[in-house]
Coordinates of C-alpha atoms and ligand atoms in Angstrom, one line a residue:
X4 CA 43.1 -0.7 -73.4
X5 CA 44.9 1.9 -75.4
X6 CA 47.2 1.5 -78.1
X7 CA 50.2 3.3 -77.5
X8 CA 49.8 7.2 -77.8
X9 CA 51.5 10.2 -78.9
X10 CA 50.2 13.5 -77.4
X11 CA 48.0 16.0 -79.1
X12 CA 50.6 18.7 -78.2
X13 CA 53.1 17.0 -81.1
X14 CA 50.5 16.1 -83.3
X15 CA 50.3 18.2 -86.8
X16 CA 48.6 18.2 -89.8
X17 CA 50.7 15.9 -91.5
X18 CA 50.9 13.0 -88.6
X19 CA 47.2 13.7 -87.6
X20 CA 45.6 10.1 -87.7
X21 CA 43.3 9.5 -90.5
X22 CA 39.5 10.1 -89.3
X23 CA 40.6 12.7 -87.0
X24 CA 40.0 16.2 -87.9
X25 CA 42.2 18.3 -88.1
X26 CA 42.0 22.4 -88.6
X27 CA 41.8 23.6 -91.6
X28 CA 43.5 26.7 -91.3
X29 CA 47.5 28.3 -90.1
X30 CA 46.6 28.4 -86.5
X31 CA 48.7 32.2 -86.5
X32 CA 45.9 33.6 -84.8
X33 CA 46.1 36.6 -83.0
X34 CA 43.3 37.5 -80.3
X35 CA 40.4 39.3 -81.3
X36 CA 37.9 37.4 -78.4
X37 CA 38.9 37.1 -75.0
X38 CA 36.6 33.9 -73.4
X39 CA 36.1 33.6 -69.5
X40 CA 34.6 30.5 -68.6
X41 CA 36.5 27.8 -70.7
X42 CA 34.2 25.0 -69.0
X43 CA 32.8 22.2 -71.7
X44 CA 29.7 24.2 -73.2
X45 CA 32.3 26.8 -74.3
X46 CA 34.8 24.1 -75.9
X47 CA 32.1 22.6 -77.6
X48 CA 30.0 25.6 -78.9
X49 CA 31.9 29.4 -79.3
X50 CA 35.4 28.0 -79.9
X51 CA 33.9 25.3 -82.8
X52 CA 32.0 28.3 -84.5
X53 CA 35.1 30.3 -84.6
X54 CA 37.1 27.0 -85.7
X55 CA 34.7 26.8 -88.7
X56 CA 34.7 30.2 -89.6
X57 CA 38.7 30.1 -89.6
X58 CA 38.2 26.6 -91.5
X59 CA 36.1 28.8 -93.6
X60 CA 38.8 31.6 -94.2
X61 CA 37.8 34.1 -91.5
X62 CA 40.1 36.7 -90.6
X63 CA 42.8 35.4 -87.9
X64 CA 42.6 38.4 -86.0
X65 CA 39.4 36.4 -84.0
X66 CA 41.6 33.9 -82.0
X67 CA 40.5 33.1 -78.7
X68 CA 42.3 33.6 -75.4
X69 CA 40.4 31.5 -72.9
X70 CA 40.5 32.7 -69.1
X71 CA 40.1 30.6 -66.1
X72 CA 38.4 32.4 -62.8
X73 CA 38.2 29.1 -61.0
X74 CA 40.7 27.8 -59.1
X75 CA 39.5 24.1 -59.8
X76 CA 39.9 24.7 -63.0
X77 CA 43.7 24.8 -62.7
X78 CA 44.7 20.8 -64.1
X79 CA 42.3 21.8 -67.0
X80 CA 44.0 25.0 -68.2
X81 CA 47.9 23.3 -67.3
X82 CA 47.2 20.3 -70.0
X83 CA 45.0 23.0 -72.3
X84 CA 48.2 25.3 -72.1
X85 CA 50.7 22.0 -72.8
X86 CA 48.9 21.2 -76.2
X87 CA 48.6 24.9 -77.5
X88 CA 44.8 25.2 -76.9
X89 CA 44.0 22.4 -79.1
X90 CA 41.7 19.6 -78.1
X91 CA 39.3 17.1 -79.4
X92 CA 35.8 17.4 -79.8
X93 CA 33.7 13.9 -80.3
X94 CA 30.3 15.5 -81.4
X95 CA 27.5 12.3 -81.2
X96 CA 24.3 11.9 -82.9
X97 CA 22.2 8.7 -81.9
X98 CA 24.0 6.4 -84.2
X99 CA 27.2 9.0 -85.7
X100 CA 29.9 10.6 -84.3
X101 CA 32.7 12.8 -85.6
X102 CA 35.9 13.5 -83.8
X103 CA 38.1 16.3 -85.1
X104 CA 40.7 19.1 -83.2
X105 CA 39.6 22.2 -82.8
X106 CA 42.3 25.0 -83.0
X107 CA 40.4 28.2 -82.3
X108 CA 41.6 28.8 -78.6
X109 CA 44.6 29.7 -79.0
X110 CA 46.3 31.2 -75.8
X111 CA 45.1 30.5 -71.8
X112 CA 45.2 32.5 -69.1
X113 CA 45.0 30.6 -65.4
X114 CA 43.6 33.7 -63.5
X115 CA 44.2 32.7 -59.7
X116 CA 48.3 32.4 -60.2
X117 CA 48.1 35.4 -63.3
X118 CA 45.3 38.2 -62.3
X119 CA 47.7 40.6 -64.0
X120 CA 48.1 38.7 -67.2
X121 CA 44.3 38.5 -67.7
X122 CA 44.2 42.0 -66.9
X123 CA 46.1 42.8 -69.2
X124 CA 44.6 40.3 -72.0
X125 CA 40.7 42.2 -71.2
X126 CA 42.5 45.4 -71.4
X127 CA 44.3 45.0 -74.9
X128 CA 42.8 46.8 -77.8
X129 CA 42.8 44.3 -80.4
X130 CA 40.5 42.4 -78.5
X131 CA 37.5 43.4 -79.5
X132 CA 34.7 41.2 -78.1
X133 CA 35.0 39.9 -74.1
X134 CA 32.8 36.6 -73.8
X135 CA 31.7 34.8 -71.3
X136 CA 30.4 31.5 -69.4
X137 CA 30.4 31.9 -66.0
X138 CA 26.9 30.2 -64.9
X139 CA 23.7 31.2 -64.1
X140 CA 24.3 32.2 -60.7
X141 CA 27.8 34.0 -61.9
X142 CA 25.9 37.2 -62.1
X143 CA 25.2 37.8 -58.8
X144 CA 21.8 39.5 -60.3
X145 CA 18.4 39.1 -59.8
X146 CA 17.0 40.2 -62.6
X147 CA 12.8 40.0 -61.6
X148 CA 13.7 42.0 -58.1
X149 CA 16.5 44.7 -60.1
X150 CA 19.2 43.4 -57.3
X151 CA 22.4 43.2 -57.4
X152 CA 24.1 40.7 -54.7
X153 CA 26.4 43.1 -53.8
X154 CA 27.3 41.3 -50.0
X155 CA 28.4 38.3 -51.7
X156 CA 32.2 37.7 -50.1
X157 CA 33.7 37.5 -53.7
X158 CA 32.1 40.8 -55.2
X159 CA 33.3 42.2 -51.7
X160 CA 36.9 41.2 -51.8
X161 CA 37.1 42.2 -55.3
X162 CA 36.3 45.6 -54.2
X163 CA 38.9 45.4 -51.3
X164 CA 41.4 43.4 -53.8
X165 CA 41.4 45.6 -57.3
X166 CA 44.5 43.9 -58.2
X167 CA 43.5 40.2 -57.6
X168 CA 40.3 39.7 -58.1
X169 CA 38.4 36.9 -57.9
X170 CA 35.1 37.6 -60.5
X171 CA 34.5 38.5 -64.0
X172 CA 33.2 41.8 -62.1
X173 CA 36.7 42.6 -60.4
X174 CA 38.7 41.7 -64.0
X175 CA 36.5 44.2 -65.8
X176 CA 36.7 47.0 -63.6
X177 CA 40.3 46.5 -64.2
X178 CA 40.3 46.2 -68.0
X179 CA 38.1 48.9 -68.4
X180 CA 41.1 51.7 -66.2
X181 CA 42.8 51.3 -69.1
X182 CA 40.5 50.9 -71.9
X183 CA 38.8 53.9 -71.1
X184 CA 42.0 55.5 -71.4
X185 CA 42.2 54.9 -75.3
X186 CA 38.8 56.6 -76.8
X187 CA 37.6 54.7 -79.5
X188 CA 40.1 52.0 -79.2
X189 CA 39.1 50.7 -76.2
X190 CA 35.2 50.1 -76.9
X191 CA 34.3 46.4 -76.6
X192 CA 31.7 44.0 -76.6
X193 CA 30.6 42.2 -74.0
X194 CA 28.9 39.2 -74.7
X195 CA 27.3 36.8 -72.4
X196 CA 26.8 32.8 -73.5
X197 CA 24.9 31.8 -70.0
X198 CA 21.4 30.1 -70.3
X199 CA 20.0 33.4 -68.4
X200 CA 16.9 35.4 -70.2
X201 CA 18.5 38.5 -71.3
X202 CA 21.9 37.6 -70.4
X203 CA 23.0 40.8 -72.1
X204 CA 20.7 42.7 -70.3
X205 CA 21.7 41.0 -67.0
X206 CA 25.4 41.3 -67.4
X207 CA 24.9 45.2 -68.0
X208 CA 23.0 44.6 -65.0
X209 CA 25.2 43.6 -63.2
X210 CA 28.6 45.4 -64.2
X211 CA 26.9 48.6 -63.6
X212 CA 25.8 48.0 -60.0
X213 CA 29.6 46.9 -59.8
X214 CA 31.1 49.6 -61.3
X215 CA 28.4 52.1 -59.4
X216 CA 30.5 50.4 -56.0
X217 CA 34.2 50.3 -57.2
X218 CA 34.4 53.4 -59.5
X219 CA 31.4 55.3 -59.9
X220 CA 33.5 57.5 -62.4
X221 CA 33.8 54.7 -65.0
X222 CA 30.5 53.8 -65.1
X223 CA 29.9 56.3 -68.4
X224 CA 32.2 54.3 -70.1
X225 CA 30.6 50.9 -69.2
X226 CA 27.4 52.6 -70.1
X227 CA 28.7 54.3 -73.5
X228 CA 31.8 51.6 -74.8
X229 CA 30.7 48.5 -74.6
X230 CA 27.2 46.7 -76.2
X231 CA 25.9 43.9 -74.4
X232 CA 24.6 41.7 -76.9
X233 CA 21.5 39.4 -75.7
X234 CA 22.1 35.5 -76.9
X235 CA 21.0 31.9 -77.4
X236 CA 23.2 29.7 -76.9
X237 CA 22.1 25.9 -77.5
X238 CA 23.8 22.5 -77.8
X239 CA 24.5 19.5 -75.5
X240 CA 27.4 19.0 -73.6
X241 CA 27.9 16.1 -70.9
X242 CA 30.3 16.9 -68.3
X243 CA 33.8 15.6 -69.6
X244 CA 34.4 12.2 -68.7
X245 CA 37.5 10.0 -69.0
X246 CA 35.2 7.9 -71.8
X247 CA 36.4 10.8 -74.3
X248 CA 39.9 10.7 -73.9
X249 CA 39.9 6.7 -73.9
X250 CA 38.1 6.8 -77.1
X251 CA 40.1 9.3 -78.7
X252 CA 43.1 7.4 -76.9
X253 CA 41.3 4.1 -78.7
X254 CA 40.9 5.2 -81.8
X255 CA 43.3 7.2 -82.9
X256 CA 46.9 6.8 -80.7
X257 CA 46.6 10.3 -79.6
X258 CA 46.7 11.3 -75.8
X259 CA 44.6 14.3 -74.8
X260 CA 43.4 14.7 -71.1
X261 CA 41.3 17.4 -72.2
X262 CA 38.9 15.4 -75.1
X263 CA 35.2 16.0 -74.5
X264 CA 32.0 14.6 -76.5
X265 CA 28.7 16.9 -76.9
X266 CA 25.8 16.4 -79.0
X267 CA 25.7 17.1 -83.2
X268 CA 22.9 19.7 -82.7
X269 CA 24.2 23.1 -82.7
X270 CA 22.5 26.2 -82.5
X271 CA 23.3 30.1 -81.5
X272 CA 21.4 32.9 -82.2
X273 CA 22.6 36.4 -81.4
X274 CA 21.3 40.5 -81.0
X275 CA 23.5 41.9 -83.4
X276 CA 24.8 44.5 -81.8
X277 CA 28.6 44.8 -81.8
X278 CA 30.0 48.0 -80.9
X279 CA 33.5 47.1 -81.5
X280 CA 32.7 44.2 -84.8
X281 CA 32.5 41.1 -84.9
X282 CA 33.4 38.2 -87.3
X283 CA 31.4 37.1 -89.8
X284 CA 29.8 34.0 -87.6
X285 CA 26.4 33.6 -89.8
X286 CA 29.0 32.1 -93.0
X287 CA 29.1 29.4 -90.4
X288 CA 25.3 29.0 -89.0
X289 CA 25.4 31.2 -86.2
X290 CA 21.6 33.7 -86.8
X291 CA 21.8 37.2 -86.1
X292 CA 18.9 39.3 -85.2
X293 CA 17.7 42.4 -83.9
X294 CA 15.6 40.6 -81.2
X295 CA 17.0 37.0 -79.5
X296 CA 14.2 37.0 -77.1
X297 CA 11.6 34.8 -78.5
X298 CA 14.6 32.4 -79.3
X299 CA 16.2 32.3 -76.0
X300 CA 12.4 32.3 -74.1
X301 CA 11.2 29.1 -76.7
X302 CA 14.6 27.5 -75.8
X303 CA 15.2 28.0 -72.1
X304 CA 11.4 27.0 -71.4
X305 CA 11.4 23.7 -73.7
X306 CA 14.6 23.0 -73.4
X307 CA 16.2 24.0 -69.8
X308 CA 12.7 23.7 -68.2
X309 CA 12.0 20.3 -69.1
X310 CA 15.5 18.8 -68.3
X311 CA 15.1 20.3 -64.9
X312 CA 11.3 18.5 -65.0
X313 CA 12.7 14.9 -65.8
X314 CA 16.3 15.9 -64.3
X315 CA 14.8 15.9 -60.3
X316 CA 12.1 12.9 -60.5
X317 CA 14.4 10.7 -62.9
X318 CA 17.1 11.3 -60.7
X319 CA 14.8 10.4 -58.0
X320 CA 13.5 7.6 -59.6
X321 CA 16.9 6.1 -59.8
X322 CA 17.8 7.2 -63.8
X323 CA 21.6 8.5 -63.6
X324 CA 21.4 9.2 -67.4
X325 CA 19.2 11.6 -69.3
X326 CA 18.8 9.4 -72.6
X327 CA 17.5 6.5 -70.0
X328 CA 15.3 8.8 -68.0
X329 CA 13.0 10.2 -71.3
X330 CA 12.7 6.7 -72.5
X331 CA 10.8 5.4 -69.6
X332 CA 6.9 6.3 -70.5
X333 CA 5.4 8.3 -67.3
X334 CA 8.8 11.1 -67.0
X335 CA 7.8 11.3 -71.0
X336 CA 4.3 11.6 -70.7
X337 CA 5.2 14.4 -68.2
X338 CA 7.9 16.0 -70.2
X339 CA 5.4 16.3 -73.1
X340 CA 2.5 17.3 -70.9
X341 CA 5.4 20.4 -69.4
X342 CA 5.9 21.5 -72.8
X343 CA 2.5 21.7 -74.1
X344 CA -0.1 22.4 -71.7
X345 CA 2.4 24.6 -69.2
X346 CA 5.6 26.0 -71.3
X347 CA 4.0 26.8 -74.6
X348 CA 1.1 28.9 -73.7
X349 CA 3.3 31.3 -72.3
X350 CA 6.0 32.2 -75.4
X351 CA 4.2 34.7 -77.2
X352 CA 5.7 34.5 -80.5
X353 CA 6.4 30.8 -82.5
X354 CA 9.9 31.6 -84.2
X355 CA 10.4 28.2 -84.1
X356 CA 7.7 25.8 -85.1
X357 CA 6.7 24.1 -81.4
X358 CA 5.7 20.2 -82.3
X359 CA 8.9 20.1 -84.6
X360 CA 11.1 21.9 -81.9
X361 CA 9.4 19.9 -79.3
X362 CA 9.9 16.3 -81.2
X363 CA 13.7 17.3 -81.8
X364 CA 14.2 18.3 -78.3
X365 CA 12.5 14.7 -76.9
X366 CA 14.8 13.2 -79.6
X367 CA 18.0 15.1 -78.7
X368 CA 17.6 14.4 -75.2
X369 CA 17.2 10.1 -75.8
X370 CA 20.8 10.6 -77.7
X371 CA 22.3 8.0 -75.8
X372 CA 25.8 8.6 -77.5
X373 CA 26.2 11.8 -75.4
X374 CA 24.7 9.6 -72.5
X375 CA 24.5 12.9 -70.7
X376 CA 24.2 13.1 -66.9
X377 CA 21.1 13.5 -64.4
X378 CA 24.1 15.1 -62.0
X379 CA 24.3 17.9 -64.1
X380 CA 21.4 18.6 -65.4
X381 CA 20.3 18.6 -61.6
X382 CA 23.2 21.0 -60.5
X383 CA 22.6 24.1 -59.3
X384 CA 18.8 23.3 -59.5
X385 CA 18.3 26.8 -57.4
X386 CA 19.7 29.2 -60.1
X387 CA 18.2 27.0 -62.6
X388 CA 14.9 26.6 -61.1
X389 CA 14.7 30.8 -61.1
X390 CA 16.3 31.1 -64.4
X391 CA 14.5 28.8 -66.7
X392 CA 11.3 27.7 -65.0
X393 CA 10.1 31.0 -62.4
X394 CA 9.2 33.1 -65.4
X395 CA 7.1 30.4 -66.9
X396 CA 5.1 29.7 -63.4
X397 CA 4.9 33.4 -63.5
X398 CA 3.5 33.2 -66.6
X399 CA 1.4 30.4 -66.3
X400 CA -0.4 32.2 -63.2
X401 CA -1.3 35.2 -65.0
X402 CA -3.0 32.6 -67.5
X403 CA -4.8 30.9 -65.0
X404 CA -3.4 27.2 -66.1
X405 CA -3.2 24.8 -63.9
X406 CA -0.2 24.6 -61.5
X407 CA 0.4 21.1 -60.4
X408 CA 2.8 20.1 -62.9
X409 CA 5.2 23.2 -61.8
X410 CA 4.5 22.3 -58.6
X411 CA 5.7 19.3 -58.9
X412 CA 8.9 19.8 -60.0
X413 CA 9.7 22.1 -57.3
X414 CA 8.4 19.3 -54.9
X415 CA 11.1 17.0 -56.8
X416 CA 13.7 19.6 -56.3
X417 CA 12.2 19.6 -52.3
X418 CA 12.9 16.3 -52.3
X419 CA 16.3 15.9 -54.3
X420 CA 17.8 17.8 -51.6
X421 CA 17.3 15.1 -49.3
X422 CA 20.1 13.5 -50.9
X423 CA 18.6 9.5 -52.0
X424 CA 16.1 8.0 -54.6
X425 CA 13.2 7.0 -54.4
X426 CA 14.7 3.0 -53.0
X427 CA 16.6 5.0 -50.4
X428 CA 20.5 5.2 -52.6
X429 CA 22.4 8.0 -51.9
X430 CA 21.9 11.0 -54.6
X431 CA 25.1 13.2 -55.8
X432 CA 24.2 17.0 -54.8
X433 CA 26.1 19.7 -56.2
X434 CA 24.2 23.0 -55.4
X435 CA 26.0 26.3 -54.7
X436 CA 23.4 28.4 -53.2
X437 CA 22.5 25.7 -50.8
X438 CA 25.2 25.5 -47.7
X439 CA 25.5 21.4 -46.3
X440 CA 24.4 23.4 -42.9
X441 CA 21.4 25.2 -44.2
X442 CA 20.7 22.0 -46.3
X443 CA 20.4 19.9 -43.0
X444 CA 18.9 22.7 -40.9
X445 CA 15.6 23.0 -43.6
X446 CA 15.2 19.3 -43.8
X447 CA 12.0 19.3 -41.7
X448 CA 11.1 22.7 -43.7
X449 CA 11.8 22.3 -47.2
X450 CA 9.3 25.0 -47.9
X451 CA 11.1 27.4 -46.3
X452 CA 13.9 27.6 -49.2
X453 CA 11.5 28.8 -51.4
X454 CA 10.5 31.5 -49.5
X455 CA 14.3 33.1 -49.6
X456 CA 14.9 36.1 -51.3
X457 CA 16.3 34.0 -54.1
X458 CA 13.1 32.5 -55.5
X459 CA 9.9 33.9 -54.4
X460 CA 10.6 36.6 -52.4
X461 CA 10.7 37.0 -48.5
X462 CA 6.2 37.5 -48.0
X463 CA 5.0 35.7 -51.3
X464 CA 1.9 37.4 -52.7
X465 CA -1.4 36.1 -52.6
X466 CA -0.7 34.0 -55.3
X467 CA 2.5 32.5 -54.5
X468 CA 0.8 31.1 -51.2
X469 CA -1.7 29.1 -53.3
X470 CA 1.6 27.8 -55.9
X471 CA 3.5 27.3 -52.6
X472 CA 0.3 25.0 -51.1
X473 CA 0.7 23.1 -54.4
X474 CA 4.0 22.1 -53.8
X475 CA 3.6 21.5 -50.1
X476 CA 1.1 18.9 -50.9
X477 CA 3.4 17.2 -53.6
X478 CA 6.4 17.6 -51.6
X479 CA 4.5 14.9 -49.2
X480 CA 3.4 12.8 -51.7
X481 CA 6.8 12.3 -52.3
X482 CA 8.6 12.2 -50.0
X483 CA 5.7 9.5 -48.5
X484 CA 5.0 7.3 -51.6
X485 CA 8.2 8.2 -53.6
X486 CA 9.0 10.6 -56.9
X487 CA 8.2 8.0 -59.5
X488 CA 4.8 6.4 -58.0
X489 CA 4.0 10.7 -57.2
X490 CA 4.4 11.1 -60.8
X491 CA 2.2 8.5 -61.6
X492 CA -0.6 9.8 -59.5
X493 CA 0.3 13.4 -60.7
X494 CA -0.1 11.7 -64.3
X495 CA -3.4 10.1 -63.2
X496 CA -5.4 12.6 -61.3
X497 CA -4.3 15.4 -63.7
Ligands
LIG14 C1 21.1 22.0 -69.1 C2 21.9 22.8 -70.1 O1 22.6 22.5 -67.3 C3 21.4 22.3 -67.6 O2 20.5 22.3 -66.8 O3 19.7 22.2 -69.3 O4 23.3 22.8 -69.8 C4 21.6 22.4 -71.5 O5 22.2 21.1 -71.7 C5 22.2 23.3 -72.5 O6 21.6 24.6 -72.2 C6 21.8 22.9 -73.9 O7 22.1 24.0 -74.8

């Protein structure tokens, strides 16, 4: 049990228990970055680069002001707000950890009770980049078709509700009345951190087709003010769970609700294109470059594609944990069959040597510190599915490889959805774009969901029906013999 606690909110650096980081800076920080999305990757990636740059005397005009959109996110920001922004971060290697605070965020906005205030906070001048995490499917853009999902009910009532919106969309459309007002001033960067290829190009995307909708007479000024910045974004991070808070609770006397634990591997690498500056992030690791894609194609295809490829059978095959999952010999066999033989053919360019990157990655994901979860690396399988694994079965048709592996995994995904493992226990679902209705109402025709809009496209061309086939015939095998003995088979015959 715990020892008896203070809270993190009266901690300072002078009664911060030994062991515990603490910043290494005056936390008088104005704000220079406003963040939406403060969800765990955010905490545990953007706001500990700017906490070592500040560590490393950066200027402490880059603060950041972390926005919530989500109502569920309301407990979160209320103890975030109680201990000034400050919270600790437990960053694991296999056999290491570290825990220090990091003091970078240093104001919160809770969006559903404040639209006004986070209006106002996008809308100040002195903030000078806008970030964001706001998930995959938070764009509302399909990027292959060049659609925006405009008749989604939340870009809809944002532009019936200008004052209280309810997406990033809505907010910017409202920052930007009165940015556009100030000339120069007012330019900004916006600057997506989602796992999406070309997430700069996809949130330009995206506002534009907005903006086209609410005020067609802004849309020079989204198109002329702001840079979009492409970005890879890369490390770790388990959902929060109360282990982190108990350990720092443990360890060091200190009470924080809001203590998380991610991986030590940390990577981003950035398009250098700041219309507005930006700090000096590379004195700290971050890479800039005139080109992200290779880095973010290499990295969503080895590293989001083969979670989602041990994610659905070892969730299947009864693995809750990720570290557990790649240690068991036929999900790594398949794993390092994904990455060789289907994902690396198609990345043109080697900016990163592949057997290293591949060998880390296998290594990263047995960290069984971080212990991370098979729930969320299965979450929202649909976005992810089109996000990190569609353009490599694009790819991978054009190069005539064999298909069965990719196959496969959408036949795991197939079968996920019918909610239990492989010895019939009931499986944790949390998918957005999947209704419990429509969920039930497709269970005798799985194959149908791949034929929406939001994967393959309402008539699939000749090809697709051949891929589709594929996966028809796996989905049987296994749902009939199970995910794990499938995979054996799959293993066997291919
Ligand atoms: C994961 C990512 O959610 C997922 O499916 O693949 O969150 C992954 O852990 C990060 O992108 C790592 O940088």
């Amino acid at each position: 049990m715990s020892r008896s606690s203070q809270s993190l909110a009266d901690l300072t650096a002078a009664t911060c228990p030994d062991g515990l980081g603490w910043p290494a800076y005056e936390r008088k920080l104005t704000t220079g970055i406003v963040h939406v999305g403060v969800g765990g990757f955010h905490r545990a990636h953007q706001a500990r680069y700017l906490d070592d740059y500040l560590a490393a005397g950066g200027e402490s005009h880059w603060g950041i002001c972390g926005i919530g959109l989500m109502p569920s996110d309301a407990k979160l920001f209320q103890s975030l707000q109680q201990q000034h922004g400050m919270y600790c971060l437990t960053e694991k290697d296999d056999q290491d950890s570290t825990d220090r605070v990091i003091g970078s965020l240093h104001r919160l906005i809770f969006a559903p009770e404040n639209p006004q205030e986070a209006i106002d906070a996008l809308a100040d001048p002195d903030v000078k980049i806008i970030s964001m995490t706001i998930t995959e499917g938070g764009y509302r853009y399909d990027f292959d078709k060049d659609r925006f999902f405009s008749e989604h009910p939340d870009i809809q009532h944002d532009l019936a509700h200008p004052q209280a919106p309810k997406t990033l969309f809505g907010y910017l459309w409202q920052a930007a009345k009165k940015r556009a007002a100030l000339g120069d001033a007012g330019k900004v960067t916006f600057m997506s951190c989602d796992n999406v290829p070309h997430n700069g190009n996809v949130l330009r995307k995206a506002m534009l087709a907005f903006i086209e909708l609410a005020e067609p007479d802004l849309k020079p000024w989204f198109e002329q003010s702001v840079s979009y910045p492409n970005s890879m974004v890369d490390r770790i991070t388990p959902a929060p769970e109360a282990a982190d808070a108990e350990r720092i609770a443990e360890r060091y006397g200190v009470n924080d609700p809001c203590a998380l634990g991610c991986e030590s591997f940390i990577q981003w690498v950035i398009e250098d294109n700041f219309i507005a500056g930006r700090p000096a992030l590379e004195k700290v690791g971050a890479e800039f470059t005139r080109d992200v894609s290779p880095y973010e194609m290499t990295k969503l295809r080895l590293l989001n594609g083969s979670h989602l490829m041990m994610g659905f059978v070892g969730y299947l095959a009864g693995y809750e944990r990720v570290d557990l999952a790649i240690k068991d010999a036929a999900i790594l066999q398949l794993v390092r069959q994904y990455m060789e033989l289907d994902a690396e053919p198609t990345l043109a360019q080697e900016v990163m040597p592949f057997r290293a990157y591949e060998d880390t990655l296998i290594e990263r994901f047995g960290n069984s510190q971080i212990a991370d979860q098979q729930v969320r690396i299965c979450s929202d399988g649909y976005a992810k599915l089109k996000n990190y694994v569609m353009p490599v079965v694009r790819d991978a048709q054009r190069h005539g490889l064999s298909m069965h592996r990719l196959a496969f995994l959408f036949a795991t995904f197939l079968a996920y959805l019918n909610g239990e493992t492989d010895d019939g226990r009931p499986l944790r679902i949390i998918e957005f774009n999947l209704s419990d209705e429509q969920n039930q109402a497709t269970r005798h025709d799985r194959l149908s969901l791949l034929k929406t809009d939001a994967l393959f496209g309402q008539q699939p061309a000749g090809q697709d029906e051949a891929f589709l086939a594929l996966v028809e015939h796996w989905y049987l095998r296994v749902v009939s013999e199970g995910g794990y003995n499938a995979l054996k088979a799959l293993l066997a015959e291919q």
